[in-house]
Short mmCIF file of C-alpha atoms and ligand atoms in Angstrom, two decimals:
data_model
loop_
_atom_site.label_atom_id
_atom_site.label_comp_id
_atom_site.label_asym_id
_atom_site.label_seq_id
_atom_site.Cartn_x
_atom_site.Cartn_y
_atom_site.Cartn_z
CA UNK A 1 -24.20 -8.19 3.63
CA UNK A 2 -22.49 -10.42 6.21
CA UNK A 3 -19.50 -8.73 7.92
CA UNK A 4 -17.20 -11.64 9.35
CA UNK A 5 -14.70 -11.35 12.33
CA UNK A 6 -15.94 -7.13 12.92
CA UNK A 7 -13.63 -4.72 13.89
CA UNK A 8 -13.91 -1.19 14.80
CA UNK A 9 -12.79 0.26 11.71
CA UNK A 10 -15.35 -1.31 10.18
CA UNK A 11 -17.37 0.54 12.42
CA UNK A 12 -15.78 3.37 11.02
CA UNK A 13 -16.16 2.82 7.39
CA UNK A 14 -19.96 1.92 7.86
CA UNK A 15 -20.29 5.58 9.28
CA UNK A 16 -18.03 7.42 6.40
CA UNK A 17 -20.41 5.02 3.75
CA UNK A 18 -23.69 6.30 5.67
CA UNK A 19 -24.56 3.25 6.63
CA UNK A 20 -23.85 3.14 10.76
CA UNK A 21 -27.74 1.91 11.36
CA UNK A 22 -28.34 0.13 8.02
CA UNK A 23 -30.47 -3.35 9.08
CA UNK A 24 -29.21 -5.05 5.99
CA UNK A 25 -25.51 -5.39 7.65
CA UNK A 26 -24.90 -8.21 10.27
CA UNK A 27 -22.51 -9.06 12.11
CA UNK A 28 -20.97 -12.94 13.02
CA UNK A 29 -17.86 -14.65 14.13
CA UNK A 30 -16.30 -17.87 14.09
CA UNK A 31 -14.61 -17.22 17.09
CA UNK A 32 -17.48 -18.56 19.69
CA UNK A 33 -15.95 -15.89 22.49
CA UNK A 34 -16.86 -12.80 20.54
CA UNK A 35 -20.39 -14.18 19.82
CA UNK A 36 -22.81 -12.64 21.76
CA UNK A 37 -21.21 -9.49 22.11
CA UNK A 38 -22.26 -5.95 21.07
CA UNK A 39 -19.85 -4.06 18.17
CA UNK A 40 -21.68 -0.16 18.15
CA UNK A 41 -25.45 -0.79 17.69
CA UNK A 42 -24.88 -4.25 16.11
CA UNK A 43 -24.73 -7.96 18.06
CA UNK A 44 -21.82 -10.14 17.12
CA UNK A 45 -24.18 -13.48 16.01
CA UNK A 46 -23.22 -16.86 15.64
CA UNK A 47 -22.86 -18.03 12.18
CA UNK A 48 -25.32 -21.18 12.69
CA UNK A 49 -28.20 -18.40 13.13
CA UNK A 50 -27.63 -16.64 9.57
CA UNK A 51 -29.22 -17.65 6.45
CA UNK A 52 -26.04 -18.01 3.92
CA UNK A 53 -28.16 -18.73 0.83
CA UNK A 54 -30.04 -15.86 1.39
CA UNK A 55 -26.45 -13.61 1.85
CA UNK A 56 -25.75 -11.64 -0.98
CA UNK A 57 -22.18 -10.78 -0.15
CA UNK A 58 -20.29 -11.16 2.87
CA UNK A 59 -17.30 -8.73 4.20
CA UNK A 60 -14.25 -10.21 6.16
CA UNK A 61 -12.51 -7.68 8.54
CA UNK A 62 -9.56 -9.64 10.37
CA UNK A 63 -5.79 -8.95 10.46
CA UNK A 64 -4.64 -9.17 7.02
CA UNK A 65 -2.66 -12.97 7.98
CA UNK A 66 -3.25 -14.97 4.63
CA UNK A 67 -3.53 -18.42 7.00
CA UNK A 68 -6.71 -16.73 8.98
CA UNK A 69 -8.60 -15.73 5.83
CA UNK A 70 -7.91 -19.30 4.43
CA UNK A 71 -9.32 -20.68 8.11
CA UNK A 72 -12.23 -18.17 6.99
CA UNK A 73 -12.75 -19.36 3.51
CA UNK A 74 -13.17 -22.88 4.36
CA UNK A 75 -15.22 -22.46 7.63
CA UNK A 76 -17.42 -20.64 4.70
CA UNK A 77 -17.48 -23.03 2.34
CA UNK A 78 -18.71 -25.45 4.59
CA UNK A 79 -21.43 -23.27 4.82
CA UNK A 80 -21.92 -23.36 1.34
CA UNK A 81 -20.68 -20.12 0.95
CA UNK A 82 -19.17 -19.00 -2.79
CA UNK A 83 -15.68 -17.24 -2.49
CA UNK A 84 -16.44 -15.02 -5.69
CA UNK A 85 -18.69 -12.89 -3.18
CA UNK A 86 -16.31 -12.68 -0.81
CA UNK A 87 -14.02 -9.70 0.02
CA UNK A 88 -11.82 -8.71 2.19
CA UNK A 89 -10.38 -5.42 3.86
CA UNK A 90 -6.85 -6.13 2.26
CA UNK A 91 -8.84 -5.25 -1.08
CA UNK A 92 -10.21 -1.53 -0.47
CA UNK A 93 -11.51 -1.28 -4.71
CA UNK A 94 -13.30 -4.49 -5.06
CA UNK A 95 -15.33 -3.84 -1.36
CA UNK A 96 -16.21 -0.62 -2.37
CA UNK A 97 -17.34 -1.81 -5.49
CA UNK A 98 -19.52 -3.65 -3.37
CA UNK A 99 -21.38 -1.54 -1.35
CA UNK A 100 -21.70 1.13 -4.82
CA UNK A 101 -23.48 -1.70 -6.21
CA UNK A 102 -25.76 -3.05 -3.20
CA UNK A 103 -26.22 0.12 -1.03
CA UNK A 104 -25.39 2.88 -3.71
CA UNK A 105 -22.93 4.47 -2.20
CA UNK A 106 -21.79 7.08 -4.44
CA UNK A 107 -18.04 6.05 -4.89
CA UNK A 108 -17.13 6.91 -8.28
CA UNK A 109 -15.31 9.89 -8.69
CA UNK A 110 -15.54 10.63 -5.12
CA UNK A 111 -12.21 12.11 -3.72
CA UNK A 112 -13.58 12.89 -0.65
CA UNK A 113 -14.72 9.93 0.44
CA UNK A 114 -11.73 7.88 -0.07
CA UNK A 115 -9.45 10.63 1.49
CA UNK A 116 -11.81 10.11 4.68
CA UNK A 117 -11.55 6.47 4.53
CA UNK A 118 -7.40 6.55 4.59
CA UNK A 119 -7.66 9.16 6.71
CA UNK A 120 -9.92 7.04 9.58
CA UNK A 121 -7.40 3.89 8.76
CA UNK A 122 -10.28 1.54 7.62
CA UNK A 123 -8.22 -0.81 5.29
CA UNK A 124 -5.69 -2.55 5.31
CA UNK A 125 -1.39 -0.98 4.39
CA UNK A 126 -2.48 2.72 5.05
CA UNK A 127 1.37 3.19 4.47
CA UNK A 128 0.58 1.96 0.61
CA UNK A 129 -2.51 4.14 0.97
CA UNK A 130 -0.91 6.89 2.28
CA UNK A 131 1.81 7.27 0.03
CA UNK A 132 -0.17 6.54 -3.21
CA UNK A 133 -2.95 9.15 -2.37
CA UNK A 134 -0.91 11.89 -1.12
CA UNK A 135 1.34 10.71 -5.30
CA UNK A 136 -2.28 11.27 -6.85
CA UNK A 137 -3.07 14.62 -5.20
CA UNK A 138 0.16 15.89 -5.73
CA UNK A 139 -0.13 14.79 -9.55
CA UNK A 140 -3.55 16.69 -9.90
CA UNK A 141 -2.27 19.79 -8.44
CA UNK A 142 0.16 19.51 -11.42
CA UNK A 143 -2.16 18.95 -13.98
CA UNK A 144 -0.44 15.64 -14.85
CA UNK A 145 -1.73 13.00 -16.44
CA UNK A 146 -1.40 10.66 -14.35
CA UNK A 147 1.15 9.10 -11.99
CA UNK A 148 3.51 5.59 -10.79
CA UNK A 149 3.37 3.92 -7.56
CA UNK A 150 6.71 1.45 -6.92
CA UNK A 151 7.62 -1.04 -4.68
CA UNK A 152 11.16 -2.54 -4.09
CA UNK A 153 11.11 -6.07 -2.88
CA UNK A 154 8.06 -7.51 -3.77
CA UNK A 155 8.40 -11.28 -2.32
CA UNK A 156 4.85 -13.19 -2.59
CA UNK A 157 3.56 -9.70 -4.10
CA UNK A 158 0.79 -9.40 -1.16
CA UNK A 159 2.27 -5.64 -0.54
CA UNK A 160 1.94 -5.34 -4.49
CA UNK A 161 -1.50 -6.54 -5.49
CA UNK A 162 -2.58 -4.51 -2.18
CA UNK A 163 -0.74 -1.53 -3.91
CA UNK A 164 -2.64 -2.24 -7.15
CA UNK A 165 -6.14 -2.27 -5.15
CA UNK A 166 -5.44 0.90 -4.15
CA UNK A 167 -4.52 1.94 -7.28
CA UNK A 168 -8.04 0.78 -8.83
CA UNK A 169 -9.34 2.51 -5.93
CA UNK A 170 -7.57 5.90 -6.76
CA UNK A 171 -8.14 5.67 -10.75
CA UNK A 172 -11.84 5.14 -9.91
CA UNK A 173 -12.26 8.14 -7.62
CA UNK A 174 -9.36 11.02 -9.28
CA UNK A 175 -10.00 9.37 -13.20
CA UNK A 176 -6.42 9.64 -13.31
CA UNK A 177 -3.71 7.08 -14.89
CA UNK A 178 -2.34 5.21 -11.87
CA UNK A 179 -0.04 2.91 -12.83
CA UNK A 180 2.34 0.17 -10.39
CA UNK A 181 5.64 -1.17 -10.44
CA UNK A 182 7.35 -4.04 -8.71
CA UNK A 183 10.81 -4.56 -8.82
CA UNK A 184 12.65 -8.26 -7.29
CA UNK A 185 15.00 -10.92 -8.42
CA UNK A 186 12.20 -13.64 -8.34
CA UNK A 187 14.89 -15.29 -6.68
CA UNK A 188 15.10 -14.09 -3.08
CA UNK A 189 17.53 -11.89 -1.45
CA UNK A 190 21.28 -11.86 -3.18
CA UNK A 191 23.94 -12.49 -0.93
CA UNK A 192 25.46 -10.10 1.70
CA UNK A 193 28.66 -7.98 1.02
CA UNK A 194 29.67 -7.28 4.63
CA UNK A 195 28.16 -6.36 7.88
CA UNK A 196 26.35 -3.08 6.15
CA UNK A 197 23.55 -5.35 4.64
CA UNK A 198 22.96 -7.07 8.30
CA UNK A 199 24.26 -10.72 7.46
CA UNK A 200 23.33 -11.61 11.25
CA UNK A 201 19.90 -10.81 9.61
CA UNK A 202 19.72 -11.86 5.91
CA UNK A 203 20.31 -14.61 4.23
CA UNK A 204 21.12 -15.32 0.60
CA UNK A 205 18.12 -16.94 -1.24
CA UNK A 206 15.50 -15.93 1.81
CA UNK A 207 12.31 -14.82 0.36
CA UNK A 208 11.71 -16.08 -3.09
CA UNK A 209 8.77 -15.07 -5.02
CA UNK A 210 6.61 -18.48 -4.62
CA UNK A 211 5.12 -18.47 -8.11
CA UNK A 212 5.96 -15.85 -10.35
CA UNK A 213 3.53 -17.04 -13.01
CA UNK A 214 0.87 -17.19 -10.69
CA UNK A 215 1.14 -13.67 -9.38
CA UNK A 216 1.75 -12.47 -12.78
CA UNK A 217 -1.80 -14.00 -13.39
CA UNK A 218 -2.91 -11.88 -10.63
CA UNK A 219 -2.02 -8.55 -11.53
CA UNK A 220 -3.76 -6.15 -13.09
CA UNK A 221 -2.66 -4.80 -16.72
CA UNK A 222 -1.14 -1.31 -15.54
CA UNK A 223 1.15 -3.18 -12.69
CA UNK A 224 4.55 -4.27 -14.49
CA UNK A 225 6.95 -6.86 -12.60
CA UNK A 226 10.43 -6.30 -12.83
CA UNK A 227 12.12 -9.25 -12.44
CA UNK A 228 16.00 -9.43 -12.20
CA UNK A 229 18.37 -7.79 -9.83
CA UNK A 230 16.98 -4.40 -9.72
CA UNK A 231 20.95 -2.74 -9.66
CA UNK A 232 19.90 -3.92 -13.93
CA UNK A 233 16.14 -3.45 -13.88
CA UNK A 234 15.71 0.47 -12.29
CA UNK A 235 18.33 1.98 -14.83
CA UNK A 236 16.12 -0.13 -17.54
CA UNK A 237 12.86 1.09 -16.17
CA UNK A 238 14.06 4.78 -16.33
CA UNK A 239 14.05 4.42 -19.91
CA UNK A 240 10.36 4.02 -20.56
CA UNK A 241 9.28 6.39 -22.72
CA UNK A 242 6.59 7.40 -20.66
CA UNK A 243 7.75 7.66 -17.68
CA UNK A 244 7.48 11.37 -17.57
CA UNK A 245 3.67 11.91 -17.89
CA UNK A 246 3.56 9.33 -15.09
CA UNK A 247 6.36 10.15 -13.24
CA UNK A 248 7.39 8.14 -9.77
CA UNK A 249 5.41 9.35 -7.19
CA UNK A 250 5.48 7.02 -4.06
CA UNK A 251 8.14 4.54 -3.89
CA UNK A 252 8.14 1.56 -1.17
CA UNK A 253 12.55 0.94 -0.23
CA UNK A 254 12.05 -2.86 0.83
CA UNK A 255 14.79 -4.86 -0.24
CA UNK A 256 16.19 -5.28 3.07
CA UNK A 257 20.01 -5.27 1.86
CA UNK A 258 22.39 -2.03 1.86
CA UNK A 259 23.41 -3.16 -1.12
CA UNK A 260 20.46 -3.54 -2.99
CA UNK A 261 18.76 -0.25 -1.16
CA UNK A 262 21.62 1.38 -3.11
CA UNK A 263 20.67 0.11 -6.37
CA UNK A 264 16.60 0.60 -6.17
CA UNK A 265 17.35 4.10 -4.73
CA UNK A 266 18.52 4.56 -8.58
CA UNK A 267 14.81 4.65 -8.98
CA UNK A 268 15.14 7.92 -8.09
CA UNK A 269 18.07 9.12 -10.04
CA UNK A 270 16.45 9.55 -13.16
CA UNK A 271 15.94 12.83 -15.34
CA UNK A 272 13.87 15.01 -12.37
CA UNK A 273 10.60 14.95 -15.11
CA UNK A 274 10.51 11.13 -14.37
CA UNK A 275 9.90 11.95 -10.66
CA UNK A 276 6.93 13.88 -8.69
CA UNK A 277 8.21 17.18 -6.97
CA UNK A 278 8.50 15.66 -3.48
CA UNK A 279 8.08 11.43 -3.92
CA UNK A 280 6.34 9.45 -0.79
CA UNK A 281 8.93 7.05 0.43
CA UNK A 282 8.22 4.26 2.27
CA UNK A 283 11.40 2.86 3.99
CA UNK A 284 10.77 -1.01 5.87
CA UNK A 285 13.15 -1.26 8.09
CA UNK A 286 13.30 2.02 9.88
CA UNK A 287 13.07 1.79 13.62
CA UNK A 288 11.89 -2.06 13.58
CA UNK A 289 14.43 -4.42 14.51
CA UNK A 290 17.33 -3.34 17.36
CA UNK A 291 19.97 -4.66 15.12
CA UNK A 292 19.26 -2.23 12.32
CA UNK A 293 20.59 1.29 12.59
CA UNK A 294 21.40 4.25 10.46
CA UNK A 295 25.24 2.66 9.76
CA UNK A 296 23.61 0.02 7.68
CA UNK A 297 21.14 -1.42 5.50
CA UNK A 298 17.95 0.78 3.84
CA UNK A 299 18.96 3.78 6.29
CA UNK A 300 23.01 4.07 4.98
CA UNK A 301 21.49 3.81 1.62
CA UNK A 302 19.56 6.76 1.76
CA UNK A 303 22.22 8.75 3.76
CA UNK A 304 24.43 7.62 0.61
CA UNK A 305 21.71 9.20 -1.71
CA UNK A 306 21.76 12.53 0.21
CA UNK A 307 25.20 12.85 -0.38
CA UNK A 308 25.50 11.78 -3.93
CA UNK A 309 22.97 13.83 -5.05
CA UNK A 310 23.58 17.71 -4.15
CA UNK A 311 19.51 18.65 -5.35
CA UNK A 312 17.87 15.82 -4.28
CA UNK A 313 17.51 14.61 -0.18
CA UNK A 314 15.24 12.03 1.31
CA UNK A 315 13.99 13.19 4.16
CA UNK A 316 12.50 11.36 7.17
CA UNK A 317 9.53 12.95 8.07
CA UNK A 318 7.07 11.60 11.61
CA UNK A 319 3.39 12.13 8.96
CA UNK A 320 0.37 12.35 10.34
CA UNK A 321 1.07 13.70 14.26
CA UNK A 322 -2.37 14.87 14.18
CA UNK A 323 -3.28 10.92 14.23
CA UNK A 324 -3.05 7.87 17.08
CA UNK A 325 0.56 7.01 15.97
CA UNK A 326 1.07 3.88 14.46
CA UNK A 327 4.71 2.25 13.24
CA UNK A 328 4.89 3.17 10.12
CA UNK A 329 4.10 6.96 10.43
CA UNK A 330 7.92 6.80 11.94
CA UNK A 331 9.09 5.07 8.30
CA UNK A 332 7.96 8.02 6.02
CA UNK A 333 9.85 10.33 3.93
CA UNK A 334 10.01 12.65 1.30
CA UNK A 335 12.68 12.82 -1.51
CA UNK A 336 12.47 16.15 -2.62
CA UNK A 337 13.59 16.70 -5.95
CA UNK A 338 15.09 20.22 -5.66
CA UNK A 339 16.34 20.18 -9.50
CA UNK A 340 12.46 19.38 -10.70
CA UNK A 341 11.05 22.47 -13.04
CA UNK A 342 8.58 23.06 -10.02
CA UNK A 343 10.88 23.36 -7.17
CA UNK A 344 12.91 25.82 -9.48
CA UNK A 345 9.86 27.86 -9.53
CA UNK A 346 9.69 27.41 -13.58
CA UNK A 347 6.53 25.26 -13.15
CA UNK A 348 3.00 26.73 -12.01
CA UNK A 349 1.53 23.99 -9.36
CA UNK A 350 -1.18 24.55 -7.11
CA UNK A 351 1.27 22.86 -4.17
CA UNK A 352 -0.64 25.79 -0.93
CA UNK A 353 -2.43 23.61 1.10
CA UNK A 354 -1.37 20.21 0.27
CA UNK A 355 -0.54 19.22 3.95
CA UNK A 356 0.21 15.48 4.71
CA UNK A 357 -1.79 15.68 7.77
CA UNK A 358 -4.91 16.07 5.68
CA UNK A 359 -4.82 12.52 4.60
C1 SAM B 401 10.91 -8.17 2.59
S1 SAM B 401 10.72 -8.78 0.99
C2 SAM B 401 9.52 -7.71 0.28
C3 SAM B 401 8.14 -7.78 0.90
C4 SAM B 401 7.06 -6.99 0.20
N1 SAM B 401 7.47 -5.62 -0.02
C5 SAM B 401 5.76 -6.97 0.99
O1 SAM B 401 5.53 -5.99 1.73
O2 SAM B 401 4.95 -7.88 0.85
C6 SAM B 401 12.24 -8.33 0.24
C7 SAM B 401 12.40 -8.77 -1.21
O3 SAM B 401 13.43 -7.96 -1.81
C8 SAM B 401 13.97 -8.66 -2.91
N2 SAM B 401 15.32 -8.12 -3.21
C9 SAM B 401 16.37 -7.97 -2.36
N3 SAM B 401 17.45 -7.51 -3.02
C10 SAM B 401 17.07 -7.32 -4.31
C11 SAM B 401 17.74 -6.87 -5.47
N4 SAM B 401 19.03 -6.51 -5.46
N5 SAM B 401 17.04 -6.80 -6.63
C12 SAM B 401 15.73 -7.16 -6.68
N6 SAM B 401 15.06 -7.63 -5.60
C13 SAM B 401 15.70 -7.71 -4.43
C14 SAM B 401 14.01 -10.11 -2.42
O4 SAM B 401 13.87 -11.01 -3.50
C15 SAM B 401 12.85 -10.19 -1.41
O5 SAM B 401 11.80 -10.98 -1.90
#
């Protein structure tokens, strides 16, 4: 295997997999000033010394920027290079499919080993990561069946298909139903009302899926799109019939607009069986841009929710203080679902111990 562009938590994830000093891995570049140097016990090389044809897969750890791994694609296939056996750190399942099959790195149903791997950040959206393990675990302590992973604002569905690799990743390791939902208008953001959904910000028609077909294509089969504004889509979606062996369990608020945070907050205004105890929430715009502030947009959404619902609050929580903090451990919360059969005590759950600085 040919690692492309390394980083350290590649490092990292070669240690966690066992394989810190294994002489099949190489390193390379394309960017000429990294060549030559030393990543842990391996040499950066130039790409002109590696044998391609003789490469059985190669591994690309850069920032997840969609124009650098085209840049990357083509600089490979001028090398001849097939883009089937390429993968990328963006796609967690399919790259540790990889080294199961050529290393044997004992990944299937293997908790353990893919709570260490979100724990040491080695992929890419550990906030997706984050909030979809911590949805699993909590659905296992349940005894549940299985569980639902949503994002609001989907846009060219790169936060969404990353979602579903995760989700591959999780069903592989907990053999538990992980299902995905995205929820957008296809058509880009609606307009603004008034100054609460930031029109110095947002525009009306910004962001439109690019090809809804083709990302459709994409998906895999237990990832629905929900297309249409979701103020008509989450009350909709709250019908499914089986929505309550797989309740909600980590929810992604990234619609940008007050407006439309008030309607995909629905989401969680279902009967309390469609919902997880406590539901990861991911909110976007917390603490990002100076203009935003809790008077408007995603945050006045949610202190709307608090004070609609008397047994259910979203709560902002700082996660992980035990790690190097990074932006988005600031954009976590919890809704707690106070009026669920567990949190009224009527429900055994096996909730001691499930800490969310364990992940
Ligand atoms: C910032 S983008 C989402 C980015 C995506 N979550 C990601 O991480 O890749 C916001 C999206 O929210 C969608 N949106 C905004 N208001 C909406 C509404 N009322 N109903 C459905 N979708 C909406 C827009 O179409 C837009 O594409």
């Amino acid at each position: 295997m040919v690692v492309v562009a390394p980083e350290e938590r590649i490092e990292k994830l070669l240690g966690l997999l066992g394989l810190y000093e294994d002489d099949r891995i190489v390193y390379t570049s394309f960017d000429p000033v990294t060549v030559g140097r030393a990543l842990g016990r391996r040499s950066i090389l130039s790409p002109e010394s590696i044998d391609f044809a003789a490469v059985d897969h190669v591994l690309i750890a850069s920032f997840d920027v969609f124009q650098e791994y085209t840049d990357i694609f083509r600089q490979l296939s001028e090398l001849q290079f097939s883009r089937e056996k390429v993968t990328s750190i963006f796609q967690p399942h399919d790259t540790l499919l990889v080294f199961e099959r050529l290393f044997s790195v004992p990944y299937r149903l293997n908790p353990g080993l893919l709570q260490a791997i979100i724990f040491n950040d080695c992929f890419e959206r550990l906030n997706y990561a984050y909030g979809a393990i911590l949805a699993v675990e909590q659905a296992r302590r349940l005894s549940l069946p299985g569980v639902t992973l949503v994002e609001t604002g989907v846009w060219t569905g790169r936060g969404l298909r990353n979602l579903c690799y995760w989700a591959s990743a999780l069903r592989y390791t907990f053999d538990l139903e992980v299902n995905v939902a995205g929820f957008d208008t296809g058509k880009g953001l609606p307009k603004c009302t008034d100054w609460r959904d930031h029109p110095e910000l947002w525009q009306e028609g910004e962001m439109v899926m690019p090809d809804l077909n083709l990302l459709r294509s994409q998906l895999p089969p237990f990832c629905t799109l929900e297309i249409g504004d979701v103020a008509e889509t989450a009350p909709r979606y709250l019908q499914k019939p089986n929505l309550s062996s797989q309740p909600i369990g980590f929810f992604a608020l990234d619609v940008d607009l007050y407006t439309s945070s008030v309607d995909a907050l629905k989401l969680l205004e279902g009967h309390p069986e469609t919902l997880l105890p406590a539901v990861g929430v991911w909110v976007d715009d917390s603490y990002v841009n100076v203009m935003q502030n809790s008077f408007c947009g995603e945050a006045l959404a949610i202190a709307e929710y608090n004070h609609r619902n008397h047994l259910r609050k979203i709560d902002m929580k700082k996660v992980r203080p035990n790690h190097a903090s990074m932006l988005w451990h600031y954009c976590f919360a919890f809704a707690h679902i106070f009026d669920h059969p567990v949190r009224q005590g009527r429900r055994p759950s096996a909730l001691i111990g499930f800490n969310h600085c364990d992940y």
